[in-house]
Amino acid sequence: MASLWYLANRAINRLATLLILMLFSFFIFEVIPQAVGFNLGFFFSGITMLSPHAAQGQLALVNAAVQKFGLNDPLPQRILVFFYNLFTLNFGNSALFKEPVTTAIAQYLPNSLVLASFSLVTTTILAIVVGTRAAKSFISSKKKIGDSALSAVSIVTFNIPFIVLALFLYIVFADELRWFPINLAFATTNGGLSHFSGVEYYLRYLWAAALPIIALTVVGFGNGAILIRNNIIDEYNSAGYVAYAKARGISENQLFYRHAFRNAMLPFVTQVGIAVAFIVGGLFFTEVLFDFPGIGYASVNAAVSFDIPFLIGSTFVFAIYTLVVLYVLDLVYARLDPRIQLV
Amino acid sequence: MPSATSILSVRDLHVTFSTPRGPLYAVQGISFDLGEGETMGLVGESGSGKSTLALGILRLLPLNGKWTAKSISVMGQDVVSMSERDLNSAVRWTKLAYVPQASQNALDPLYRVGDQFVETVAAHAKVEREDVLKKAGTLLEQVGVDPAKLQSYPWELSGGQKQRVMIAMALILEPKIVILDEPTTALDTIIQAQILELFKQMRSFQKLSSIFISHDISVISNIADRVGVMYAGSLVEMASVSDIFKNPIHPYTQGLRESVPDVRKNKPISFIPGTPPDMVNPPPGCRFHPRCPYVQEVCKKSDPPLLPYPGDHYAACHFAERWVKQ
Ligand SMILES: Nc1ncnc2c1ncn2[C@@H]1O[C@H](COP(=O)(O)OP(=O)(O)OP(=O)(O)O)[C@@H](O)[C@H]1O
Ligand SMILES: [Mg+2]
């Protein structure tokens, strides 16, 4: 098992990434708008800046926000305050949702977590199954039909533009065939007619989540499947330890799974990290398209109405999610590769 | 060369690699017999096809390698038409084991050395893990590696340790035949001498027959009973170890002998001039003719077969008679 040093090293590494990422978003969400002349106090007090004659009370709130979030302080100090607020989960108020950002996020987050986590799991499993089957067919069968078919499917699905696939799935399976609900609210209330609870609620919830998860999975698995297929074939045919194991009379199945497959998994774990970023990026689109109210969905609305505190909060939450998954992948990698102890 | 006690016999083995430049004829019709308990040394320049010959016999060629043979029989069993499955259960490692030349990456980095011993034995017999480890530990001790290394991963071993682990691995199922491809190259001379000594003990103890491939003629003359000389994919000469270096017939073997430094005689080393041929476009006739100091017209046209001469001495040279000691 991996050494403590490795665990700490990776944790520090991921934390540093988080800080850099948030510093970046600090400039995008605070420094740039201010530089072009916006008063950030409006955004942070949750008072819409479009109101022409702000009432006295409102102005006081705006000024209070300027004070509280140190919006007029010198930059170094503001950066410190920014990070202090981030890590104390003090994001300010959302103008759009008329409540503290934390409350709004808490409400939307579970939906995004469901989409992201389920599609990550299904994408990974499908990539492994398809890639392994294709490699097996390539290695063991004469005609390699299975490989040709699976590889073609992987390459084609990976190259379909996400929007085309998502629209297609939505129109065909939700709108026309009605196999899936048109959105989450409809599924969980039966169009406002019923109130579901317990197991039935969760089943209906998953029913609504299925289509967006399928969309993310279909465009997402191909890349990993091809990577796994190529890695396994490469290991099987050219790794010295596979040839040597073959010399020792070890069965083809064992050569394939114990040696080629397991070694081929290592680069795939790294690739899953890329898939996570892809899925999180795809959430904005997916949630809007499938009318599935998660953080991505809320962020798009927040962006349209300049709800900067919410955008900072959601960026932070997505960044943490991604980095936690990456950290888990670091642990998985360490479990798979004993050489990690040396790092 | 039929032999009553032949334990491994190879007839007309050809191996061709497909390369971007066209087919590469790495092994061109090799036949020989390995007697029971015999150690056959195999020498030849780099690229002459020694490893390819070994891989061909083991049927372990890479994907771009194609082989044909009239027969390859291991302890009387023809393996040419055998399925992979039968080969695994009846021949590989239980009868015929192998120490690969590329011993540095032959062990899977993801598994402990001990587990790879267990894996090997488990593929052939139902044996308790503990028993395998005990036996592997004994073997490791014999090759001079601390048995505690069974708990290590391959990348935690030094190059020489890995090479010795490979030797122990080859012996774990007590095979009758072992093909060793440059088994001592990564070792310093002291360890090398120890390993050779050990190998000699084991072979008399276990009645081991072996093919011992080496660049090092001094190693070969120390260990081998008989020596085969390879040149450009063919066996050009084969004789007992004393004969081959005392009375070499083939001009290539003569050159090879001269190129061995001899500290005792303090004579200058002479090298064979020229370079080995391109195996994609080998020269016509005798492959050695472009470098042969005695080349004649016939050598450029016809390829001399490997023929027997007195004293169980085989050579492939049109003018062999000239060099045969009467
Ligand atoms: N996989 C391959 N594809 C193409 N050519 C190959 C392949 N393996 C070996 N060869 C070629 O076959 C010939 C014989 O190679 P081989 O490895 O058998 O030589 P060798 O006598 O073992 O040399 P060395 O002493 O350096 O180990 C060489 O010309 C080599 O380039
Ligand atoms: Mg070699």
Short mmCIF file of C-alpha atoms in Angstrom, two decimals, chain B residues 145-315:
data_model
loop_
_atom_site.label_atom_id
_atom_site.label_comp_id
_atom_site.label_asym_id
_atom_site.label_seq_id
_atom_site.Cartn_x
_atom_site.Cartn_y
_atom_site.Cartn_z
CA VAL B 145 19.87 -14.52 -3.68
CA ASP B 146 18.42 -13.89 -0.24
CA PRO B 147 15.12 -15.84 -0.02
CA ALA B 148 13.63 -12.76 1.64
CA LYS B 149 13.56 -11.31 -1.86
CA LEU B 150 10.50 -13.44 -2.52
CA GLN B 151 8.64 -10.66 -0.72
CA SER B 152 10.11 -8.03 -3.03
CA TYR B 153 8.81 -6.63 -6.26
CA PRO B 154 10.96 -7.22 -9.35
CA TRP B 155 11.91 -3.55 -9.55
CA GLU B 156 13.37 -3.79 -6.07
CA LEU B 157 16.02 -6.23 -7.31
CA SER B 158 19.32 -5.44 -8.95
CA GLY B 159 19.99 -6.55 -12.51
CA GLY B 160 22.13 -9.46 -11.37
CA GLN B 161 19.56 -10.51 -8.77
CA LYS B 162 16.86 -10.51 -11.41
CA GLN B 163 18.99 -12.64 -13.68
CA ARG B 164 19.55 -15.14 -10.88
CA VAL B 165 15.87 -15.17 -10.02
CA MET B 166 15.22 -16.13 -13.65
CA ILE B 167 17.55 -19.07 -13.29
CA ALA B 168 15.80 -20.19 -10.12
CA MET B 169 12.44 -19.73 -11.84
CA ALA B 170 13.57 -21.95 -14.70
CA LEU B 171 14.36 -24.74 -12.26
CA ILE B 172 11.27 -24.55 -10.07
CA LEU B 173 9.40 -27.34 -11.89
CA GLU B 174 12.51 -29.47 -12.39
CA PRO B 175 12.39 -29.42 -16.17
CA LYS B 176 14.47 -31.77 -18.29
CA ILE B 177 15.61 -29.10 -20.72
CA VAL B 178 16.54 -25.48 -20.15
CA ILE B 179 17.36 -22.94 -22.82
CA LEU B 180 19.46 -20.17 -21.30
CA ASP B 181 19.90 -17.05 -23.40
CA GLU B 182 22.89 -15.05 -22.17
CA PRO B 183 22.11 -15.94 -18.55
CA THR B 184 25.27 -14.46 -17.09
CA THR B 185 25.80 -11.28 -19.08
CA ALA B 186 24.59 -8.87 -16.39
CA LEU B 187 26.75 -10.49 -13.73
CA ASP B 188 30.25 -9.67 -12.59
CA THR B 189 32.88 -12.34 -13.14
CA ILE B 190 32.82 -13.69 -9.60
CA ILE B 191 29.06 -14.16 -9.54
CA GLN B 192 29.26 -15.46 -13.09
CA ALA B 193 31.73 -18.13 -12.01
CA GLN B 194 29.50 -19.04 -9.05
CA ILE B 195 26.46 -19.35 -11.28
CA LEU B 196 28.32 -21.49 -13.78
CA GLU B 197 29.53 -23.74 -10.95
CA LEU B 198 26.02 -24.00 -9.60
CA PHE B 199 24.64 -24.69 -13.03
CA LYS B 200 27.12 -27.52 -13.45
CA GLN B 201 26.05 -29.04 -10.13
CA MET B 202 22.38 -28.76 -10.94
CA ARG B 203 22.73 -30.28 -14.31
CA SER B 204 24.45 -33.38 -13.00
CA PHE B 205 22.03 -33.51 -10.08
CA GLN B 206 18.86 -33.07 -12.09
CA LYS B 207 20.15 -34.65 -15.33
CA LEU B 208 19.46 -31.36 -17.01
CA SER B 209 19.98 -30.92 -20.73
CA SER B 210 20.49 -27.39 -21.89
CA ILE B 211 21.17 -24.97 -24.67
CA PHE B 212 23.44 -22.27 -23.38
CA ILE B 213 23.60 -19.16 -25.52
CA SER B 214 26.47 -16.77 -24.95
CA HIS B 215 28.68 -14.25 -26.67
CA ASP B 216 31.41 -15.23 -24.31
CA ILE B 217 33.52 -18.01 -25.72
CA SER B 218 35.33 -18.51 -22.44
CA VAL B 219 31.99 -19.13 -20.72
CA ILE B 220 30.98 -21.52 -23.47
CA SER B 221 34.23 -23.44 -23.34
CA ASN B 222 33.84 -23.73 -19.58
CA ILE B 223 30.29 -25.02 -19.59
CA ALA B 224 29.42 -26.69 -22.89
CA ASP B 225 29.87 -30.29 -24.01
CA ARG B 226 29.18 -29.43 -27.59
CA VAL B 227 29.16 -26.10 -29.38
CA GLY B 228 27.08 -24.85 -32.26
CA VAL B 229 28.30 -21.84 -34.19
CA MET B 230 25.70 -19.66 -35.83
CA TYR B 231 26.27 -17.30 -38.67
CA ALA B 232 23.55 -15.29 -40.39
CA GLY B 233 20.70 -17.55 -39.36
CA SER B 234 22.41 -20.88 -40.00
CA LEU B 235 24.42 -23.34 -38.00
CA VAL B 236 27.77 -23.29 -39.76
CA GLU B 237 29.61 -25.64 -37.45
CA MET B 238 28.94 -27.99 -34.59
CA ALA B 239 31.38 -30.11 -32.66
CA SER B 240 32.54 -31.08 -29.22
CA VAL B 241 33.86 -28.20 -27.18
CA SER B 242 37.45 -29.38 -27.43
CA ASP B 243 37.26 -29.97 -31.17
CA ILE B 244 35.57 -26.77 -32.10
CA PHE B 245 38.23 -24.50 -30.69
CA LYS B 246 41.21 -26.75 -31.35
CA ASN B 247 40.29 -27.88 -34.85
CA PRO B 248 37.78 -25.45 -36.23
CA ILE B 249 36.71 -26.28 -39.76
CA HIS B 250 34.65 -23.32 -40.83
CA PRO B 251 36.64 -20.15 -41.61
CA TYR B 252 34.15 -18.19 -39.52
CA THR B 253 34.83 -20.34 -36.45
CA GLN B 254 38.55 -19.94 -37.08
CA GLY B 255 38.09 -16.19 -37.07
CA LEU B 256 35.94 -16.37 -33.96
CA ARG B 257 38.66 -18.24 -32.11
CA GLU B 258 41.26 -15.66 -33.09
CA SER B 259 39.04 -12.86 -31.83
CA VAL B 260 39.03 -14.17 -28.26
CA PRO B 261 41.52 -12.33 -26.09
CA ASP B 262 43.92 -14.73 -24.45
CA VAL B 263 45.76 -13.18 -21.53
CA ARG B 264 48.13 -16.09 -21.18
CA LYS B 265 49.47 -16.01 -24.72
CA ASN B 266 49.53 -12.24 -24.95
CA LYS B 267 49.03 -12.33 -28.66
CA PRO B 268 47.19 -9.55 -30.48
CA ILE B 269 43.46 -10.07 -31.00
CA SER B 270 42.41 -10.28 -34.60
CA PHE B 271 38.88 -9.47 -35.65
CA ILE B 272 36.94 -10.93 -38.50
CA PRO B 273 36.91 -8.15 -41.09
CA GLY B 274 33.61 -6.96 -42.51
CA THR B 275 30.14 -6.96 -41.00
CA PRO B 276 27.43 -9.61 -40.74
CA PRO B 277 25.09 -9.63 -43.73
CA ASP B 278 21.77 -7.87 -44.00
CA MET B 279 19.27 -10.63 -43.30
CA VAL B 280 16.64 -9.06 -45.52
CA ASN B 281 18.93 -9.35 -48.52
CA PRO B 282 21.37 -12.09 -47.55
CA PRO B 283 24.22 -12.72 -50.01
CA PRO B 284 23.71 -15.65 -52.39
CA GLY B 285 25.67 -18.85 -51.91
CA CYS B 286 27.54 -19.20 -48.65
CA ARG B 287 26.40 -16.37 -46.37
CA PHE B 288 29.92 -15.93 -45.12
CA HIS B 289 31.59 -15.60 -48.51
CA PRO B 290 31.87 -11.78 -48.57
CA ARG B 291 34.03 -11.94 -45.42
CA CYS B 292 35.80 -15.22 -46.05
CA PRO B 293 39.54 -15.01 -46.65
CA TYR B 294 39.42 -18.24 -48.69
CA VAL B 295 36.48 -17.39 -50.90
CA GLN B 296 36.20 -19.17 -54.29
CA GLU B 297 33.74 -18.87 -57.16
CA VAL B 298 31.62 -21.78 -55.93
CA CYS B 299 31.07 -20.04 -52.58
CA LYS B 300 29.28 -17.17 -54.30
CA LYS B 301 26.83 -19.47 -56.03
CA SER B 302 25.91 -22.40 -53.86
CA ASP B 303 25.08 -22.59 -50.21
CA PRO B 304 27.08 -25.37 -48.57
CA PRO B 305 25.02 -27.80 -46.44
CA LEU B 306 25.98 -28.80 -42.91
CA LEU B 307 27.80 -32.11 -43.40
CA PRO B 308 29.30 -34.60 -40.96
CA TYR B 309 33.04 -35.07 -40.66
CA PRO B 310 34.96 -37.54 -38.53
CA GLY B 311 34.59 -37.18 -34.77
CA ASP B 312 30.95 -36.10 -34.76
CA HIS B 313 32.05 -32.80 -36.23
CA TYR B 314 29.65 -30.93 -38.53
CA ALA B 315 30.47 -28.03 -40.77
#
